mmCIF file of C-alpha atoms in Angstrom:
data_model
loop_
_atom_site.group_PDB
_atom_site.id
_atom_site.type_symbol
_atom_site.label_atom_id
_atom_site.label_comp_id
_atom_site.label_asym_id
_atom_site.label_seq_id
_atom_site.Cartn_x
_atom_site.Cartn_y
_atom_site.Cartn_z
ATOM 1 C CA MET A 557 20.897 9.033 122.475
ATOM 2 C CA GLU A 558 19.102 10.802 119.667
ATOM 3 C CA SER A 559 21.558 9.364 117.100
ATOM 4 C CA LYS A 560 20.780 5.797 118.175
ATOM 5 C CA THR A 561 17.118 6.497 117.992
ATOM 6 C CA GLY A 562 17.511 7.740 114.410
ATOM 7 C CA ILE A 563 19.457 4.649 113.411
ATOM 8 C CA TRP A 564 16.753 2.375 114.761
ATOM 9 C CA GLN A 565 14.127 4.348 112.945
ATOM 10 C CA VAL A 566 16.038 3.864 109.651
ATOM 11 C CA ILE A 567 16.455 0.184 110.369
ATOM 12 C CA ALA A 568 12.709 -0.119 111.082
ATOM 13 C CA ILE A 569 11.793 1.649 107.851
ATOM 14 C CA VAL A 570 14.182 -0.515 105.806
ATOM 15 C CA SER A 571 12.811 -3.656 107.450
ATOM 16 C CA LEU A 572 9.281 -2.514 106.655
ATOM 17 C CA ILE A 573 10.228 -1.909 103.004
ATOM 18 C CA ILE A 574 11.881 -5.336 102.751
ATOM 19 C CA ALA A 575 8.765 -6.957 104.261
ATOM 20 C CA VAL A 576 6.514 -5.162 101.799
ATOM 21 C CA ILE A 577 8.756 -6.192 98.873
ATOM 22 C CA ALA A 578 8.719 -9.781 100.111
ATOM 23 C CA LEU A 579 4.907 -9.691 100.155
ATOM 24 C CA ILE A 580 4.453 -8.330 96.633
ATOM 25 C CA MET A 581 7.296 -10.217 94.889
ATOM 26 C CA PRO A 582 5.247 -13.413 94.290
ATOM 27 C CA PHE A 583 2.658 -11.295 92.381
ATOM 28 C CA VAL A 584 5.225 -9.320 90.376
ATOM 29 C CA ILE A 585 7.543 -12.222 89.460
ATOM 30 C CA PRO A 586 5.558 -15.523 89.069
ATOM 31 C CA GLY A 587 7.162 -18.672 90.249
ATOM 32 C CA GLN A 588 7.707 -21.899 88.246
ATOM 33 C CA GLU A 589 4.596 -23.552 86.758
ATOM 34 C CA GLY A 590 3.485 -26.463 88.880
ATOM 35 C CA PRO A 591 2.870 -29.987 87.498
ATOM 36 C CA GLU A 592 -0.382 -30.592 85.443
ATOM 37 C CA GLY A 593 -3.200 -31.820 87.591
ATOM 38 C CA PRO A 594 -5.345 -34.893 86.735
ATOM 39 C CA GLN A 595 -8.098 -34.507 84.037
ATOM 40 C CA GLY A 596 -11.426 -33.584 85.460
ATOM 41 C CA VAL A 597 -14.721 -35.413 84.858
ATOM 42 C CA GLN A 598 -16.292 -34.656 81.409
ATOM 43 C CA GLY A 599 -19.198 -32.305 81.676
ATOM 44 C CA ASP A 600 -22.661 -32.840 80.172
ATOM 45 C CA ASP A 601 -23.194 -32.143 76.409
ATOM 46 C CA GLY A 602 -24.564 -28.739 75.717
ATOM 47 C CA GLN A 603 -27.757 -28.161 73.652
ATOM 48 C CA ASP A 604 -27.507 -28.460 69.850
ATOM 49 C CA GLY A 605 -27.289 -25.179 68.103
ATOM 50 C CA ASN A 606 -29.682 -24.064 65.356
ATOM 51 C CA ASP A 607 -29.089 -25.301 61.786
ATOM 52 C CA GLY A 608 -26.988 -22.967 59.766
ATOM 53 C CA ASP A 609 -28.001 -21.544 56.379
ATOM 54 C CA THR A 610 -27.782 -23.895 53.361
ATOM 55 C CA GLY A 611 -24.584 -23.271 51.515
ATOM 56 C CA PRO A 612 -24.421 -22.654 47.754
ATOM 57 C CA GLN A 613 -24.708 -25.690 45.428
ATOM 58 C CA GLY A 614 -21.368 -27.096 44.517
ATOM 59 C CA ALA A 615 -20.123 -27.609 40.994
ATOM 60 C CA THR A 616 -21.364 -30.677 39.037
ATOM 61 C CA GLY A 617 -18.951 -33.523 39.378
ATOM 62 C CA ALA A 618 -17.510 -35.525 36.507
ATOM 63 C CA GLN A 619 -19.784 -38.185 34.948
ATOM 64 C CA GLY A 620 -19.192 -41.610 36.370
ATOM 65 C CA ALA A 621 -18.513 -44.769 34.387
ATOM 66 C CA THR A 622 -21.453 -46.490 32.616
ATOM 67 C CA GLY A 623 -22.957 -49.174 34.792
ATOM 68 C CA ALA A 624 -23.688 -52.737 33.771
ATOM 69 C CA GLN A 625 -26.777 -53.331 31.590
ATOM 70 C CA GLY A 626 -29.838 -54.220 33.611
ATOM 71 C CA PRO A 627 -32.151 -57.190 32.940
ATOM 72 C CA GLN A 628 -34.619 -57.004 30.032
ATOM 73 C CA GLY A 629 -38.001 -55.618 31.005
ATOM 74 C CA LEU A 630 -41.375 -57.186 30.354
ATOM 75 C CA GLN A 631 -42.810 -56.965 26.843
ATOM 76 C CA GLY A 632 -45.241 -54.096 26.469
ATOM 77 C CA PRO A 633 -48.755 -54.331 25.038
ATOM 78 C CA VAL A 634 -49.297 -54.534 21.289
ATOM 79 C CA GLY A 635 -49.607 -51.074 19.793
ATOM 80 C CA PRO A 636 -52.282 -49.907 17.366
ATOM 81 C CA ALA A 637 -52.167 -51.061 13.785
ATOM 82 C CA GLY A 638 -49.844 -49.045 11.588
ATOM 83 C CA PRO A 639 -50.632 -47.549 8.176
ATOM 84 C CA GLY A 640 -49.801 -50.745 6.287
ATOM 85 C CA THR A 641 -51.904 -52.788 3.904
ATOM 86 C CA LEU A 642 -55.291 -54.264 4.816
ATOM 87 C CA MET A 643 -56.945 -57.334 3.290
ATOM 88 C CA ALA A 644 -60.446 -58.785 3.104
ATOM 89 C CA TYR A 645 -61.339 -62.217 1.687
ATOM 90 C CA ILE A 646 -64.556 -64.102 0.872
ATOM 91 C CA ASN A 647 -65.449 -67.258 -1.040
ATOM 92 C CA THR A 648 -68.502 -69.382 -1.790
ATOM 93 C CA GLY A 649 -69.344 -72.785 -3.241
ATOM 94 C CA VAL A 650 -72.961 -71.971 -4.096
ATOM 95 C CA ASP A 651 -73.990 -72.678 -7.704
ATOM 96 C CA VAL A 652 -75.207 -69.650 -9.658
ATOM 97 C CA LEU A 653 -76.990 -70.226 -12.979
ATOM 98 C CA LEU A 654 -75.724 -67.863 -15.667
ATOM 99 C CA SER A 655 -78.894 -68.399 -17.706
ATOM 100 C CA SER A 656 -81.178 -66.894 -15.070
ATOM 101 C CA LEU A 657 -80.417 -63.194 -15.661
ATOM 102 C CA PRO A 658 -78.605 -61.063 -18.221
ATOM 103 C CA CYS A 659 -76.233 -60.077 -15.352
ATOM 104 C CA ASN A 660 -75.701 -62.353 -12.349
ATOM 105 C CA ASN A 661 -74.036 -61.367 -9.087
ATOM 106 C CA LEU A 662 -71.749 -64.153 -7.925
ATOM 107 C CA LEU A 663 -70.203 -62.654 -4.786
ATOM 108 C CA SER A 664 -69.624 -59.318 -3.012
ATOM 109 C CA ILE A 665 -66.934 -58.090 -0.634
ATOM 110 C CA THR A 666 -66.710 -55.086 1.708
ATOM 111 C CA ILE A 667 -63.522 -53.555 3.098
ATOM 112 C CA ASP A 668 -63.170 -50.647 5.547
ATOM 113 C CA VAL A 669 -60.089 -48.471 5.057
ATOM 114 C CA PRO A 670 -58.705 -45.779 7.406
ATOM 115 C CA SER A 671 -57.335 -43.374 4.809
ATOM 116 C CA ALA A 672 -57.006 -42.595 1.135
ATOM 117 C CA GLY A 673 -55.271 -45.152 -1.052
ATOM 118 C CA THR A 674 -55.845 -47.888 -3.619
ATOM 119 C CA ILE A 675 -57.938 -51.055 -3.325
ATOM 120 C CA VAL A 676 -56.969 -53.924 -5.606
ATOM 121 C CA ILE A 677 -59.691 -56.535 -6.207
ATOM 122 C CA THR A 678 -58.684 -60.033 -7.359
ATOM 123 C CA ALA A 679 -61.416 -62.588 -8.139
ATOM 124 C CA ASN A 680 -61.596 -66.125 -9.514
ATOM 125 C CA ALA A 681 -64.501 -68.342 -10.509
ATOM 126 C CA ARG A 682 -64.976 -71.976 -11.635
ATOM 127 C CA LEU A 683 -67.648 -72.533 -14.282
ATOM 128 C CA LEU A 684 -69.583 -75.343 -15.981
ATOM 129 C CA ILE A 685 -70.589 -74.535 -19.561
ATOM 130 C CA GLU A 686 -73.112 -76.629 -21.496
ATOM 131 C CA HIS A 687 -71.959 -76.695 -25.117
ATOM 132 C CA THR A 688 -73.786 -77.925 -28.223
ATOM 133 C CA PHE A 689 -72.034 -78.521 -31.517
ATOM 134 C CA GLY A 690 -72.829 -75.746 -33.995
ATOM 135 C CA THR A 691 -73.504 -73.135 -31.252
ATOM 136 C CA GLU A 692 -70.815 -70.747 -30.034
ATOM 137 C CA ASP A 693 -70.728 -70.138 -26.268
ATOM 138 C CA ARG A 694 -69.350 -66.874 -24.848
ATOM 139 C CA TRP A 695 -69.247 -65.638 -21.257
ATOM 140 C CA GLY A 696 -67.585 -63.016 -19.122
ATOM 141 C CA LEU A 697 -66.624 -62.144 -15.562
ATOM 142 C CA THR A 698 -66.286 -58.586 -14.213
ATOM 143 C CA VAL A 699 -65.768 -56.661 -10.955
ATOM 144 C CA ALA A 700 -68.043 -53.657 -10.462
ATOM 145 C CA GLU A 701 -69.254 -51.285 -7.765
ATOM 146 C CA ASP A 702 -72.835 -52.598 -8.087
ATOM 147 C CA ALA A 703 -74.505 -55.972 -8.576
ATOM 148 C CA GLY A 704 -76.103 -55.155 -11.911
ATOM 149 C CA THR A 705 -73.155 -54.115 -14.086
ATOM 150 C CA CYS A 706 -72.002 -56.654 -16.692
ATOM 151 C CA SER A 707 -69.916 -54.829 -19.262
ATOM 152 C CA PHE A 708 -66.367 -55.443 -20.352
ATOM 153 C CA GLN A 709 -63.697 -53.243 -18.850
ATOM 154 C CA SER A 710 -59.938 -53.480 -18.482
ATOM 155 C CA GLY A 711 -59.039 -56.490 -16.343
ATOM 156 C CA ASP A 712 -62.238 -58.451 -17.048
ATOM 157 C CA TRP A 713 -62.345 -62.094 -18.151
ATOM 158 C CA MET A 714 -63.802 -63.148 -21.539
ATOM 159 C CA ASP A 715 -63.899 -66.737 -22.759
ATOM 160 C CA GLU A 716 -65.623 -68.878 -25.399
ATOM 161 C CA ILE A 717 -66.164 -72.361 -26.815
ATOM 162 C CA PRO A 718 -66.189 -72.243 -30.648
ATOM 163 C CA ASP A 719 -69.248 -73.639 -32.425
ATOM 164 C CA GLN A 720 -67.232 -76.370 -34.192
ATOM 165 C CA TYR A 721 -66.373 -78.042 -30.878
ATOM 166 C CA PRO A 722 -68.307 -81.269 -30.245
ATOM 167 C CA THR A 723 -71.246 -81.300 -27.885
ATOM 168 C CA GLU A 724 -70.198 -81.397 -24.199
ATOM 169 C CA VAL A 725 -72.818 -81.246 -21.485
ATOM 170 C CA GLN A 726 -70.379 -80.121 -18.789
ATOM 171 C CA THR A 727 -67.253 -78.278 -19.866
ATOM 172 C CA GLN A 728 -65.282 -77.119 -16.820
ATOM 173 C CA THR A 729 -63.377 -73.869 -17.074
ATOM 174 C CA SER A 730 -62.309 -70.954 -14.884
ATOM 175 C CA GLY A 731 -61.857 -67.192 -15.066
ATOM 176 C CA HIS A 732 -59.779 -64.506 -13.344
ATOM 177 C CA VAL A 733 -60.535 -60.793 -12.840
ATOM 178 C CA GLN A 734 -58.404 -58.005 -11.327
ATOM 179 C CA ARG A 735 -59.161 -54.304 -10.965
ATOM 180 C CA ALA A 736 -57.836 -51.355 -8.922
ATOM 181 C CA TYR A 737 -59.860 -48.501 -7.397
ATOM 182 C CA VAL A 738 -58.541 -45.222 -5.977
ATOM 183 C CA VAL A 739 -60.525 -44.558 -2.781
ATOM 184 C CA GLY A 740 -60.865 -42.351 0.251
ATOM 185 C CA ALA A 741 -61.287 -43.402 3.873
ATOM 186 C CA GLY A 742 -64.460 -45.374 4.612
ATOM 187 C CA SER A 743 -66.325 -48.558 3.691
ATOM 188 C CA HIS A 744 -66.199 -49.854 0.093
ATOM 189 C CA THR A 745 -68.132 -52.756 -1.477
ATOM 190 C CA TYR A 746 -67.343 -54.519 -4.757
ATOM 191 C CA TYR A 747 -69.205 -57.185 -6.731
ATOM 192 C CA LEU A 748 -68.088 -60.118 -8.845
ATOM 193 C CA ASN A 749 -70.629 -60.472 -11.684
ATOM 194 C CA GLY A 750 -70.901 -62.977 -14.534
ATOM 195 C CA TRP A 751 -72.998 -63.402 -17.659
ATOM 196 C CA MET A 752 -73.472 -65.387 -20.865
ATOM 197 C CA TYR A 753 -73.596 -63.198 -23.952
ATOM 198 C CA ALA A 754 -73.795 -66.014 -26.524
ATOM 199 C CA GLY A 755 -75.017 -69.652 -26.509
ATOM 200 C CA MET A 756 -76.927 -69.347 -23.215
ATOM 201 C CA SER A 757 -78.383 -72.656 -21.943
ATOM 202 C CA VAL A 758 -79.820 -74.012 -18.689
ATOM 203 C CA GLY A 759 -76.623 -75.916 -17.845
ATOM 204 C CA ASP A 760 -74.374 -72.831 -17.743
ATOM 205 C CA MET A 761 -73.379 -72.036 -14.131
ATOM 206 C CA VAL A 762 -70.675 -70.836 -11.731
ATOM 207 C CA MET A 763 -69.806 -73.557 -9.197
ATOM 208 C CA SER A 764 -67.571 -71.562 -6.871
ATOM 209 C CA SER A 765 -65.884 -68.183 -6.622
ATOM 210 C CA HIS A 766 -63.685 -66.145 -4.301
ATOM 211 C CA VAL A 767 -62.695 -62.487 -4.023
ATOM 212 C CA VAL A 768 -59.708 -60.821 -2.305
ATOM 213 C CA ALA A 769 -59.561 -57.071 -1.607
ATOM 214 C CA VAL A 770 -56.208 -55.517 -0.631
ATOM 215 C CA PHE A 771 -55.862 -51.883 0.449
ATOM 216 C CA TYR A 772 -52.629 -49.947 -0.119
ATOM 217 C CA PRO A 773 -52.452 -46.544 1.669
ATOM 218 C CA SER A 774 -51.296 -43.509 -0.286
#
């Protein structure tokens, strides 16, 4: 009787062990992976994260090809005058009697220059000379820095009608004067003067004259 009871006890213990093993086997040895289930609904977007730090500047890339030329722009304003030549000009048709004074001012001209340089004065005059046979007529034209200087210098004009020429009430003639002055910046005035120094008579006069002043910068 006791031997049967012992056998049943062993059988009970073995059965209990087998039951325990059967319970824990699915956790120790996993079974085959089941089929993939359907995709779930997409969740809401999360909040944006903070901006990251600025990375270091990359290397300069290669220069690209030259683009097509653009349209021409509008013309700009005229710039200031350059350091070139300047000119002044004056003329007159007023008669001036050469018999009135020992030295007669015919015309004057003023030119303003911006710097040092040279002013070249060129002057011309048309004259009427009253000539009498047996009397020599002589006259001159000069450019000076005042209205009362009548003396011959380089570039002045001297002319004459010899005494053996027949009497002529109106002898038309002309004269030309040119002189250069070295100057500094500023305003400069020059005078065309004329005079009779032999054979003066009431019919001696200048009919017209003109003066040109040209400035050349140094």
